[in-house]
């Protein structure tokens, strides 16, 4: 587990409590400022139930859509797995996006801004003292795609 601790560059506080990464919180702050969200009001959820956007007729390449998706993917992989479903829903619009898609993505940025200082919590098992079991869960939708009725996990 030593290499994991070095990779996260975080602090382990106690026998079974918490990881914090102030560096990731600063990165998130820089990202939100980069896209003009410094003074934006945060939101509780990046995506709402029944979220659905049609594909754009013409791609608006003047928007920073792809850059923001890439920055949010970095945060998702580094410290924010809660962004997975949100990004899985918006990433398919990378080829054809417009202002509606950018606004939805910026809403995710406002969610990220409001939750930047929330840590990931890993707990050691209650059994053996040196045992570390990592169990993960994923968010999913159930038959949410209107045309195909496919489920999506993130």
PDB file of N, CA, C and O in Angstrom, residues 7-85:
ATOM      1  N   UNK A   7       1.403   7.667  -4.547  1.00  0.00           N
ATOM      2  CA  UNK A   7       0.716   8.087  -5.759  1.00  0.00           C
ATOM      3  C   UNK A   7      -0.357   9.125  -5.457  1.00  0.00           C
ATOM      4  O   UNK A   7      -0.503  10.111  -6.154  1.00  0.00           O
ATOM      5  N   UNK A   8      -1.116   8.899  -4.403  1.00  0.00           N
ATOM      6  CA  UNK A   8      -2.183   9.839  -4.050  1.00  0.00           C
ATOM      7  C   UNK A   8      -1.623  11.121  -3.455  1.00  0.00           C
ATOM      8  O   UNK A   8      -2.289  12.140  -3.452  1.00  0.00           O
ATOM      9  N   UNK A   9      -0.410  11.096  -2.929  1.00  0.00           N
ATOM     10  CA  UNK A   9       0.187  12.263  -2.271  1.00  0.00           C
ATOM     11  C   UNK A   9      -0.810  12.863  -1.290  1.00  0.00           C
ATOM     12  O   UNK A   9      -1.080  14.050  -1.274  1.00  0.00           O
ATOM     13  N   UNK A  10      -1.403  11.999  -0.510  1.00  0.00           N
ATOM     14  CA  UNK A  10      -2.468  12.386   0.403  1.00  0.00           C
ATOM     15  C   UNK A  10      -2.078  12.057   1.831  1.00  0.00           C
ATOM     16  O   UNK A  10      -1.025  11.522   2.080  1.00  0.00           O
ATOM     17  N   UNK A  11      -2.927  12.355   2.732  1.00  0.00           N
ATOM     18  CA  UNK A  11      -2.632  12.027   4.121  1.00  0.00           C
ATOM     19  C   UNK A  11      -3.583  10.937   4.614  1.00  0.00           C
ATOM     20  O   UNK A  11      -4.751  10.917   4.269  1.00  0.00           O
ATOM     21  N   UNK A  12      -3.048  10.027   5.339  1.00  0.00           N
ATOM     22  CA  UNK A  12      -3.825   8.948   5.948  1.00  0.00           C
ATOM     23  C   UNK A  12      -4.001   9.324   7.396  1.00  0.00           C
ATOM     24  O   UNK A  12      -3.039   9.458   8.123  1.00  0.00           O
ATOM     25  N   UNK A  13      -5.225   9.544   7.836  1.00  0.00           N
ATOM     26  CA  UNK A  13      -5.429  10.011   9.205  1.00  0.00           C
ATOM     27  C   UNK A  13      -6.149   8.958  10.025  1.00  0.00           C
ATOM     28  O   UNK A  13      -7.358   8.875  10.017  1.00  0.00           O
ATOM     29  N   UNK A  14      -5.403   8.152  10.691  1.00  0.00           N
ATOM     30  CA  UNK A  14      -6.004   7.179  11.586  1.00  0.00           C
ATOM     31  C   UNK A  14      -5.993   5.780  11.028  1.00  0.00           C
ATOM     32  O   UNK A  14      -5.636   5.532   9.895  1.00  0.00           O
ATOM     33  N   UNK A  15      -6.425   4.858  11.856  1.00  0.00           N
ATOM     34  CA  UNK A  15      -6.368   3.449  11.509  1.00  0.00           C
ATOM     35  C   UNK A  15      -7.367   3.066  10.419  1.00  0.00           C
ATOM     36  O   UNK A  15      -7.134   2.145   9.682  1.00  0.00           O
ATOM     37  N   UNK A  16      -8.464   3.775  10.332  1.00  0.00           N
ATOM     38  CA  UNK A  16      -9.451   3.367   9.334  1.00  0.00           C
ATOM     39  C   UNK A  16     -10.353   4.514   8.897  1.00  0.00           C
ATOM     40  O   UNK A  16     -11.556   4.365   8.803  1.00  0.00           O
ATOM     41  N   UNK A  17      -9.782   5.661   8.642  1.00  0.00           N
ATOM     42  CA  UNK A  17     -10.676   6.749   8.299  1.00  0.00           C
ATOM     43  C   UNK A  17     -10.498   7.351   6.921  1.00  0.00           C
ATOM     44  O   UNK A  17     -11.137   6.941   5.991  1.00  0.00           O
ATOM     45  N   UNK A  18      -9.635   8.250   6.708  1.00  0.00           N
ATOM     46  CA  UNK A  18      -9.837   9.186   5.625  1.00  0.00           C
ATOM     47  C   UNK A  18      -8.603   9.495   4.794  1.00  0.00           C
ATOM     48  O   UNK A  18      -7.510   9.574   5.302  1.00  0.00           O
ATOM     49  N   UNK A  19      -8.815   9.686   3.505  1.00  0.00           N
ATOM     50  CA  UNK A  19      -7.795  10.213   2.596  1.00  0.00           C
ATOM     51  C   UNK A  19      -8.188  11.636   2.247  1.00  0.00           C
ATOM     52  O   UNK A  19      -9.314  11.896   1.894  1.00  0.00           O
ATOM     53  N   UNK A  20      -7.244  12.529   2.272  1.00  0.00           N
ATOM     54  CA  UNK A  20      -7.485  13.886   1.803  1.00  0.00           C
ATOM     55  C   UNK A  20      -6.437  14.202   0.754  1.00  0.00           C
ATOM     56  O   UNK A  20      -5.315  13.776   0.851  1.00  0.00           O
ATOM     57  N   UNK A  21      -6.829  14.988  -0.193  1.00  0.00           N
ATOM     58  CA  UNK A  21      -5.857  15.413  -1.181  1.00  0.00           C
ATOM     59  C   UNK A  21      -6.043  16.894  -1.470  1.00  0.00           C
ATOM     60  O   UNK A  21      -6.792  17.266  -2.364  1.00  0.00           O
ATOM     61  N   UNK A  22      -5.375  17.743  -0.706  1.00  0.00           N
ATOM     62  CA  UNK A  22      -5.489  19.178  -0.961  1.00  0.00           C
ATOM     63  C   UNK A  22      -5.038  19.562  -2.359  1.00  0.00           C
ATOM     64  O   UNK A  22      -5.548  20.511  -2.943  1.00  0.00           O
ATOM     65  N   UNK A  23      -4.095  18.823  -2.921  1.00  0.00           N
ATOM     66  CA  UNK A  23      -3.617  19.131  -4.267  1.00  0.00           C
ATOM     67  C   UNK A  23      -4.746  18.975  -5.286  1.00  0.00           C
ATOM     68  O   UNK A  23      -4.879  19.785  -6.203  1.00  0.00           O
ATOM     69  N   UNK A  24      -5.571  17.951  -5.131  1.00  0.00           N
ATOM     70  CA  UNK A  24      -6.688  17.751  -6.054  1.00  0.00           C
ATOM     71  C   UNK A  24      -7.725  18.848  -5.899  1.00  0.00           C
ATOM     72  O   UNK A  24      -8.308  19.301  -6.884  1.00  0.00           O
ATOM     73  N   UNK A  25      -7.985  19.288  -4.683  1.00  0.00           N
ATOM     74  CA  UNK A  25      -8.932  20.385  -4.461  1.00  0.00           C
ATOM     75  C   UNK A  25      -8.436  21.653  -5.158  1.00  0.00           C
ATOM     76  O   UNK A  25      -9.219  22.378  -5.774  1.00  0.00           O
ATOM     77  N   UNK A  26      -7.146  21.905  -5.096  1.00  0.00           N
ATOM     78  CA  UNK A  26      -6.579  23.077  -5.792  1.00  0.00           C
ATOM     79  C   UNK A  26      -6.702  22.925  -7.312  1.00  0.00           C
ATOM     80  O   UNK A  26      -7.025  23.882  -8.014  1.00  0.00           O
ATOM     81  N   UNK A  27      -6.455  21.728  -7.818  1.00  0.00           N
ATOM     82  CA  UNK A  27      -6.601  21.476  -9.259  1.00  0.00           C
ATOM     83  C   UNK A  27      -8.037  21.725  -9.713  1.00  0.00           C
ATOM     84  O   UNK A  27      -8.277  22.294 -10.771  1.00  0.00           O
ATOM     85  N   UNK A  28      -8.987  21.271  -8.906  1.00  0.00           N
ATOM     86  CA  UNK A  28     -10.397  21.482  -9.233  1.00  0.00           C
ATOM     87  C   UNK A  28     -10.716  22.973  -9.235  1.00  0.00           C
ATOM     88  O   UNK A  28     -11.396  23.477 -10.132  1.00  0.00           O
ATOM     89  N   UNK A  29     -10.212  23.691  -8.259  1.00  0.00           N
ATOM     90  CA  UNK A  29     -10.437  25.131  -8.198  1.00  0.00           C
ATOM     91  C   UNK A  29      -9.874  25.817  -9.445  1.00  0.00           C
ATOM     92  O   UNK A  29     -10.523  26.676 -10.040  1.00  0.00           O
ATOM     93  N   UNK A  30      -8.686  25.440  -9.847  1.00  0.00           N
ATOM     94  CA  UNK A  30      -8.084  26.022 -11.052  1.00  0.00           C
ATOM     95  C   UNK A  30      -8.906  25.715 -12.301  1.00  0.00           C
ATOM     96  O   UNK A  30      -9.088  26.578 -13.171  1.00  0.00           O
ATOM     97  N   UNK A  31      -9.427  24.494 -12.386  1.00  0.00           N
ATOM     98  CA  UNK A  31     -10.258  24.117 -13.532  1.00  0.00           C
ATOM     99  C   UNK A  31     -11.523  24.953 -13.581  1.00  0.00           C
ATOM    100  O   UNK A  31     -11.894  25.470 -14.644  1.00  0.00           O
ATOM    101  N   UNK A  32     -12.197  25.087 -12.448  1.00  0.00           N
ATOM    102  CA  UNK A  32     -13.443  25.862 -12.452  1.00  0.00           C
ATOM    103  C   UNK A  32     -13.182  27.329 -12.783  1.00  0.00           C
ATOM    104  O   UNK A  32     -13.974  27.952 -13.484  1.00  0.00           O
ATOM    105  N   UNK A  33     -12.073  27.867 -12.310  1.00  0.00           N
ATOM    106  CA  UNK A  33     -11.733  29.250 -12.640  1.00  0.00           C
ATOM    107  C   UNK A  33     -11.409  29.389 -14.130  1.00  0.00           C
ATOM    108  O   UNK A  33     -11.768  30.384 -14.762  1.00  0.00           O
ATOM    109  N   UNK A  34     -10.751  28.404 -14.692  1.00  0.00           N
ATOM    110  CA  UNK A  34     -10.368  28.416 -16.104  1.00  0.00           C
ATOM    111  C   UNK A  34     -11.587  28.545 -17.024  1.00  0.00           C
ATOM    112  O   UNK A  34     -11.521  29.158 -18.083  1.00  0.00           O
ATOM    113  N   UNK A  35     -12.719  27.981 -16.595  1.00  0.00           N
ATOM    114  CA  UNK A  35     -13.927  27.994 -17.418  1.00  0.00           C
ATOM    115  C   UNK A  35     -14.962  29.011 -16.915  1.00  0.00           C
ATOM    116  O   UNK A  35     -16.143  28.899 -17.206  1.00  0.00           O
ATOM    117  N   UNK A  36     -14.494  30.005 -16.157  1.00  0.00           N
ATOM    118  CA  UNK A  36     -15.358  31.104 -15.746  1.00  0.00           C
ATOM    119  C   UNK A  36     -16.353  30.783 -14.660  1.00  0.00           C
ATOM    120  O   UNK A  36     -17.393  31.428 -14.560  1.00  0.00           O
ATOM    121  N   UNK A  37     -16.057  29.802 -13.820  1.00  0.00           N
ATOM    122  CA  UNK A  37     -16.995  29.390 -12.781  1.00  0.00           C
ATOM    123  C   UNK A  37     -16.562  29.834 -11.388  1.00  0.00           C
ATOM    124  O   UNK A  37     -17.088  29.337 -10.395  1.00  0.00           O
ATOM    125  N   UNK A  38     -15.638  30.762 -11.300  1.00  0.00           N
ATOM    126  CA  UNK A  38     -15.111  31.186 -10.000  1.00  0.00           C
ATOM    127  C   UNK A  38     -16.222  31.702  -9.080  1.00  0.00           C
ATOM    128  O   UNK A  38     -16.284  31.351  -7.919  1.00  0.00           O
ATOM    129  N   UNK A  39     -17.110  32.512  -9.610  1.00  0.00           N
ATOM    130  CA  UNK A  39     -18.190  33.087  -8.804  1.00  0.00           C
ATOM    131  C   UNK A  39     -19.531  32.402  -9.038  1.00  0.00           C
ATOM    132  O   UNK A  39     -20.566  32.881  -8.569  1.00  0.00           O
ATOM    133  N   UNK A  40     -19.541  31.296  -9.750  1.00  0.00           N
ATOM    134  CA  UNK A  40     -20.789  30.591 -10.049  1.00  0.00           C
ATOM    135  C   UNK A  40     -21.333  29.894  -8.804  1.00  0.00           C
ATOM    136  O   UNK A  40     -20.578  29.442  -7.945  1.00  0.00           O
ATOM    137  N   UNK A  41     -22.629  29.812  -8.739  1.00  0.00           N
ATOM    138  CA  UNK A  41     -23.294  29.116  -7.636  1.00  0.00           C
ATOM    139  C   UNK A  41     -23.147  27.609  -7.854  1.00  0.00           C
ATOM    140  O   UNK A  41     -23.364  27.107  -8.961  1.00  0.00           O
ATOM    141  N   UNK A  42     -22.784  26.887  -6.805  1.00  0.00           N
ATOM    142  CA  UNK A  42     -22.617  25.436  -6.941  1.00  0.00           C
ATOM    143  C   UNK A  42     -23.985  24.754  -6.955  1.00  0.00           C
ATOM    144  O   UNK A  42     -24.981  25.320  -6.530  1.00  0.00           O
ATOM    145  N   UNK A  43     -24.004  23.532  -7.464  1.00  0.00           N
ATOM    146  CA  UNK A  43     -25.228  22.729  -7.511  1.00  0.00           C
ATOM    147  C   UNK A  43     -24.984  21.424  -6.769  1.00  0.00           C
ATOM    148  O   UNK A  43     -23.846  20.993  -6.595  1.00  0.00           O
ATOM    149  N   UNK A  44     -26.074  20.789  -6.338  1.00  0.00           N
ATOM    150  CA  UNK A  44     -25.952  19.553  -5.558  1.00  0.00           C
ATOM    151  C   UNK A  44     -25.648  18.324  -6.405  1.00  0.00           C
ATOM    152  O   UNK A  44     -25.025  17.389  -5.931  1.00  0.00           O
ATOM    153  N   UNK A  45     -26.128  18.319  -7.641  1.00  0.00           N
ATOM    154  CA  UNK A  45     -25.976  17.146  -8.494  1.00  0.00           C
ATOM    155  C   UNK A  45     -25.487  17.576  -9.878  1.00  0.00           C
ATOM    156  O   UNK A  45     -25.966  18.565 -10.412  1.00  0.00           O
ATOM    157  N   UNK A  46     -24.599  16.802 -10.488  1.00  0.00           N
ATOM    158  CA  UNK A  46     -24.129  17.183 -11.815  1.00  0.00           C
ATOM    159  C   UNK A  46     -25.161  16.895 -12.910  1.00  0.00           C
ATOM    160  O   UNK A  46     -25.147  17.493 -13.965  1.00  0.00           O
ATOM    161  N   UNK A  47     -26.059  15.965 -12.633  1.00  0.00           N
ATOM    162  CA  UNK A  47     -27.027  15.539 -13.640  1.00  0.00           C
ATOM    163  C   UNK A  47     -28.327  15.177 -12.923  1.00  0.00           C
ATOM    164  O   UNK A  47     -28.297  14.683 -11.797  1.00  0.00           O
ATOM    165  N   UNK A  48     -29.445  15.444 -13.552  1.00  0.00           N
ATOM    166  CA  UNK A  48     -30.739  15.153 -12.931  1.00  0.00           C
ATOM    167  C   UNK A  48     -31.354  13.916 -13.565  1.00  0.00           C
ATOM    168  O   UNK A  48     -31.013  13.543 -14.687  1.00  0.00           O
ATOM    169  N   UNK A  49     -32.267  13.312 -12.862  1.00  0.00           N
ATOM    170  CA  UNK A  49     -32.965  12.147 -13.379  1.00  0.00           C
ATOM    171  C   UNK A  49     -33.713  12.524 -14.657  1.00  0.00           C
ATOM    172  O   UNK A  49     -34.313  13.587 -14.750  1.00  0.00           O
ATOM    173  N   UNK A  50     -33.653  11.675 -15.642  1.00  0.00           N
ATOM    174  CA  UNK A  50     -34.317  11.935 -16.907  1.00  0.00           C
ATOM    175  C   UNK A  50     -33.547  12.856 -17.830  1.00  0.00           C
ATOM    176  O   UNK A  50     -34.080  13.339 -18.821  1.00  0.00           O
ATOM    177  N   UNK A  51     -32.279  13.099 -17.519  1.00  0.00           N
ATOM    178  CA  UNK A  51     -31.446  13.968 -18.344  1.00  0.00           C
ATOM    179  C   UNK A  51     -31.408  13.449 -19.771  1.00  0.00           C
ATOM    180  O   UNK A  51     -31.159  12.277 -20.006  1.00  0.00           O
ATOM    181  N   UNK A  52     -31.691  14.326 -20.728  1.00  0.00           N
ATOM    182  CA  UNK A  52     -31.679  13.921 -22.125  1.00  0.00           C
ATOM    183  C   UNK A  52     -31.405  15.144 -22.985  1.00  0.00           C
ATOM    184  O   UNK A  52     -32.077  16.160 -22.859  1.00  0.00           O
ATOM    185  N   UNK A  53     -30.415  15.048 -23.820  1.00  0.00           N
ATOM    186  CA  UNK A  53     -30.090  16.116 -24.765  1.00  0.00           C
ATOM    187  C   UNK A  53     -30.003  15.526 -26.169  1.00  0.00           C
ATOM    188  O   UNK A  53     -29.388  14.474 -26.350  1.00  0.00           O
ATOM    189  N   UNK A  54     -30.597  16.192 -27.140  1.00  0.00           N
ATOM    190  CA  UNK A  54     -30.440  15.707 -28.521  1.00  0.00           C
ATOM    191  C   UNK A  54     -29.073  16.106 -29.060  1.00  0.00           C
ATOM    192  O   UNK A  54     -28.445  17.039 -28.566  1.00  0.00           O
ATOM    193  N   UNK A  55     -28.639  15.396 -30.062  1.00  0.00           N
ATOM    194  CA  UNK A  55     -27.372  15.736 -30.718  1.00  0.00           C
ATOM    195  C   UNK A  55     -27.537  17.059 -31.452  1.00  0.00           C
ATOM    196  O   UNK A  55     -28.609  17.365 -31.977  1.00  0.00           O
ATOM    197  N   UNK A  56     -26.511  17.843 -31.485  1.00  0.00           N
ATOM    198  CA  UNK A  56     -26.549  19.124 -32.193  1.00  0.00           C
ATOM    199  C   UNK A  56     -26.561  18.896 -33.697  1.00  0.00           C
ATOM    200  O   UNK A  56     -25.988  17.924 -34.193  1.00  0.00           O
ATOM    201  N   UNK A  57     -27.223  19.786 -34.422  1.00  0.00           N
ATOM    202  CA  UNK A  57     -27.231  19.689 -35.884  1.00  0.00           C
ATOM    203  C   UNK A  57     -25.855  20.013 -36.452  1.00  0.00           C
ATOM    204  O   UNK A  57     -25.392  19.375 -37.391  1.00  0.00           O
ATOM    205  N   UNK A  58     -25.236  21.033 -35.876  1.00  0.00           N
ATOM    206  CA  UNK A  58     -23.912  21.475 -36.315  1.00  0.00           C
ATOM    207  C   UNK A  58     -23.023  21.627 -35.087  1.00  0.00           C
ATOM    208  O   UNK A  58     -23.451  22.166 -34.070  1.00  0.00           O
ATOM    209  N   UNK A  59     -21.805  21.133 -35.171  1.00  0.00           N
ATOM    210  CA  UNK A  59     -20.879  21.224 -34.046  1.00  0.00           C
ATOM    211  C   UNK A  59     -20.341  22.647 -33.922  1.00  0.00           C
ATOM    212  O   UNK A  59     -19.891  23.235 -34.899  1.00  0.00           O
ATOM    213  N   UNK A  60     -20.420  23.197 -32.717  1.00  0.00           N
ATOM    214  CA  UNK A  60     -19.904  24.543 -32.452  1.00  0.00           C
ATOM    215  C   UNK A  60     -18.497  24.418 -31.867  1.00  0.00           C
ATOM    216  O   UNK A  60     -18.319  24.287 -30.659  1.00  0.00           O
ATOM    217  N   UNK A  61     -17.501  24.445 -32.736  1.00  0.00           N
ATOM    218  CA  UNK A  61     -16.119  24.271 -32.298  1.00  0.00           C
ATOM    219  C   UNK A  61     -15.541  25.478 -31.590  1.00  0.00           C
ATOM    220  O   UNK A  61     -14.413  25.426 -31.102  1.00  0.00           O
ATOM    221  N   UNK A  62     -16.297  26.568 -31.521  1.00  0.00           N
ATOM    222  CA  UNK A  62     -15.811  27.740 -30.796  1.00  0.00           C
ATOM    223  C   UNK A  62     -15.922  27.539 -29.282  1.00  0.00           C
ATOM    224  O   UNK A  62     -15.313  28.271 -28.509  1.00  0.00           O
ATOM    225  N   UNK A  63     -16.699  26.544 -28.873  1.00  0.00           N
ATOM    226  CA  UNK A  63     -16.867  26.251 -27.442  1.00  0.00           C
ATOM    227  C   UNK A  63     -15.699  25.409 -26.938  1.00  0.00           C
ATOM    228  O   UNK A  63     -15.106  24.642 -27.680  1.00  0.00           O
ATOM    229  N   UNK A  64     -15.403  25.530 -25.671  1.00  0.00           N
ATOM    230  CA  UNK A  64     -14.322  24.749 -25.042  1.00  0.00           C
ATOM    231  C   UNK A  64     -14.829  23.410 -24.523  1.00  0.00           C
ATOM    232  O   UNK A  64     -14.344  22.902 -23.516  1.00  0.00           O
ATOM    233  N   UNK A  65     -15.799  22.838 -25.212  1.00  0.00           N
ATOM    234  CA  UNK A  65     -16.435  21.603 -24.762  1.00  0.00           C
ATOM    235  C   UNK A  65     -15.419  20.480 -24.566  1.00  0.00           C
ATOM    236  O   UNK A  65     -15.366  19.858 -23.508  1.00  0.00           O
ATOM    237  N   UNK A  66     -14.618  20.223 -25.593  1.00  0.00           N
ATOM    238  CA  UNK A  66     -13.656  19.117 -25.525  1.00  0.00           C
ATOM    239  C   UNK A  66     -12.611  19.352 -24.438  1.00  0.00           C
ATOM    240  O   UNK A  66     -12.214  18.413 -23.744  1.00  0.00           O
ATOM    241  N   UNK A  67     -12.183  20.583 -24.259  1.00  0.00           N
ATOM    242  CA  UNK A  67     -11.196  20.888 -23.219  1.00  0.00           C
ATOM    243  C   UNK A  67     -11.768  20.616 -21.839  1.00  0.00           C
ATOM    244  O   UNK A  67     -11.095  20.045 -20.979  1.00  0.00           O
ATOM    245  N   UNK A  68     -13.017  21.056 -21.621  1.00  0.00           N
ATOM    246  CA  UNK A  68     -13.637  20.852 -20.319  1.00  0.00           C
ATOM    247  C   UNK A  68     -13.914  19.378 -20.061  1.00  0.00           C
ATOM    248  O   UNK A  68     -13.715  18.889 -18.948  1.00  0.00           O
ATOM    249  N   UNK A  69     -14.337  18.641 -21.074  1.00  0.00           N
ATOM    250  CA  UNK A  69     -14.515  17.194 -20.912  1.00  0.00           C
ATOM    251  C   UNK A  69     -13.190  16.563 -20.503  1.00  0.00           C
ATOM    252  O   UNK A  69     -13.127  15.747 -19.576  1.00  0.00           O
ATOM    253  N   UNK A  70     -12.109  16.941 -21.162  1.00  0.00           N
ATOM    254  CA  UNK A  70     -10.793  16.388 -20.832  1.00  0.00           C
ATOM    255  C   UNK A  70     -10.355  16.728 -19.425  1.00  0.00           C
ATOM    256  O   UNK A  70      -9.857  15.868 -18.696  1.00  0.00           O
ATOM    257  N   UNK A  71     -10.573  17.974 -19.009  1.00  0.00           N
ATOM    258  CA  UNK A  71     -10.211  18.369 -17.646  1.00  0.00           C
ATOM    259  C   UNK A  71     -11.041  17.605 -16.619  1.00  0.00           C
ATOM    260  O   UNK A  71     -10.534  17.167 -15.587  1.00  0.00           O
ATOM    261  N   UNK A  72     -12.323  17.442 -16.912  1.00  0.00           N
ATOM    262  CA  UNK A  72     -13.181  16.716 -15.966  1.00  0.00           C
ATOM    263  C   UNK A  72     -12.843  15.229 -15.942  1.00  0.00           C
ATOM    264  O   UNK A  72     -12.927  14.585 -14.901  1.00  0.00           O
ATOM    265  N   UNK A  73     -12.439  14.672 -17.071  1.00  0.00           N
ATOM    266  CA  UNK A  73     -11.982  13.267 -17.099  1.00  0.00           C
ATOM    267  C   UNK A  73     -10.740  13.093 -16.224  1.00  0.00           C
ATOM    268  O   UNK A  73     -10.596  12.091 -15.535  1.00  0.00           O
ATOM    269  N   UNK A  74      -9.856  14.069 -16.262  1.00  0.00           N
ATOM    270  CA  UNK A  74      -8.683  14.018 -15.392  1.00  0.00           C
ATOM    271  C   UNK A  74      -9.114  13.953 -13.931  1.00  0.00           C
ATOM    272  O   UNK A  74      -8.632  13.114 -13.165  1.00  0.00           O
ATOM    273  N   UNK A  75     -10.030  14.820 -13.532  1.00  0.00           N
ATOM    274  CA  UNK A  75     -10.488  14.826 -12.138  1.00  0.00           C
ATOM    275  C   UNK A  75     -11.226  13.529 -11.800  1.00  0.00           C
ATOM    276  O   UNK A  75     -11.078  12.997 -10.703  1.00  0.00           O
ATOM    277  N   UNK A  76     -12.001  13.040 -12.739  1.00  0.00           N
ATOM    278  CA  UNK A  76     -12.724  11.779 -12.515  1.00  0.00           C
ATOM    279  C   UNK A  76     -11.741  10.651 -12.200  1.00  0.00           C
ATOM    280  O   UNK A  76     -11.923   9.895 -11.260  1.00  0.00           O
ATOM    281  N   UNK A  77     -10.700  10.551 -12.975  1.00  0.00           N
ATOM    282  CA  UNK A  77      -9.741   9.452 -12.796  1.00  0.00           C
ATOM    283  C   UNK A  77      -8.819   9.671 -11.613  1.00  0.00           C
ATOM    284  O   UNK A  77      -8.385   8.725 -10.978  1.00  0.00           O
ATOM    285  N   UNK A  78      -8.514  10.922 -11.314  1.00  0.00           N
ATOM    286  CA  UNK A  78      -7.584  11.206 -10.218  1.00  0.00           C
ATOM    287  C   UNK A  78      -8.248  11.103  -8.858  1.00  0.00           C
ATOM    288  O   UNK A  78      -7.650  10.573  -7.919  1.00  0.00           O
ATOM    289  N   UNK A  79      -9.465  11.601  -8.731  1.00  0.00           N
ATOM    290  CA  UNK A  79     -10.038  11.660  -7.383  1.00  0.00           C
ATOM    291  C   UNK A  79     -11.557  11.765  -7.333  1.00  0.00           C
ATOM    292  O   UNK A  79     -12.124  11.833  -6.255  1.00  0.00           O
ATOM    293  N   UNK A  80     -12.245  11.796  -8.467  1.00  0.00           N
ATOM    294  CA  UNK A  80     -13.680  12.041  -8.452  1.00  0.00           C
ATOM    295  C   UNK A  80     -14.465  11.031  -9.281  1.00  0.00           C
ATOM    296  O   UNK A  80     -15.033  11.356 -10.322  1.00  0.00           O
ATOM    297  N   UNK A  81     -14.543   9.784  -8.830  1.00  0.00           N
ATOM    298  CA  UNK A  81     -15.301   8.787  -9.593  1.00  0.00           C
ATOM    299  C   UNK A  81     -16.795   9.098  -9.664  1.00  0.00           C
ATOM    300  O   UNK A  81     -17.503   8.534 -10.491  1.00  0.00           O
ATOM    301  N   UNK A  82     -17.276  10.030  -8.832  1.00  0.00           N
ATOM    302  CA  UNK A  82     -18.684  10.403  -8.870  1.00  0.00           C
ATOM    303  C   UNK A  82     -19.057  11.135 -10.163  1.00  0.00           C
ATOM    304  O   UNK A  82     -20.233  11.305 -10.463  1.00  0.00           O
ATOM    305  N   UNK A  83     -18.075  11.534 -10.952  1.00  0.00           N
ATOM    306  CA  UNK A  83     -18.340  12.201 -12.227  1.00  0.00           C
ATOM    307  C   UNK A  83     -18.526  11.214 -13.384  1.00  0.00           C
ATOM    308  O   UNK A  83     -18.847  11.618 -14.492  1.00  0.00           O
ATOM    309  N   UNK A  84     -18.335   9.937 -13.132  1.00  0.00           N
ATOM    310  CA  UNK A  84     -18.327   8.939 -14.213  1.00  0.00           C
ATOM    311  C   UNK A  84     -19.612   8.913 -15.030  1.00  0.00           C
ATOM    312  O   UNK A  84     -19.567   8.974 -16.260  1.00  0.00           O
ATOM    313  N   UNK A  85     -20.753   8.792 -14.389  1.00  0.00           N
ATOM    314  CA  UNK A  85     -22.011   8.708 -15.130  1.00  0.00           C
ATOM    315  C   UNK A  85     -22.283  10.012 -15.866  1.00  0.00           C
ATOM    316  O   UNK A  85     -22.682  10.009 -17.032  1.00  0.00           O
TER     317      UNK A  85
END
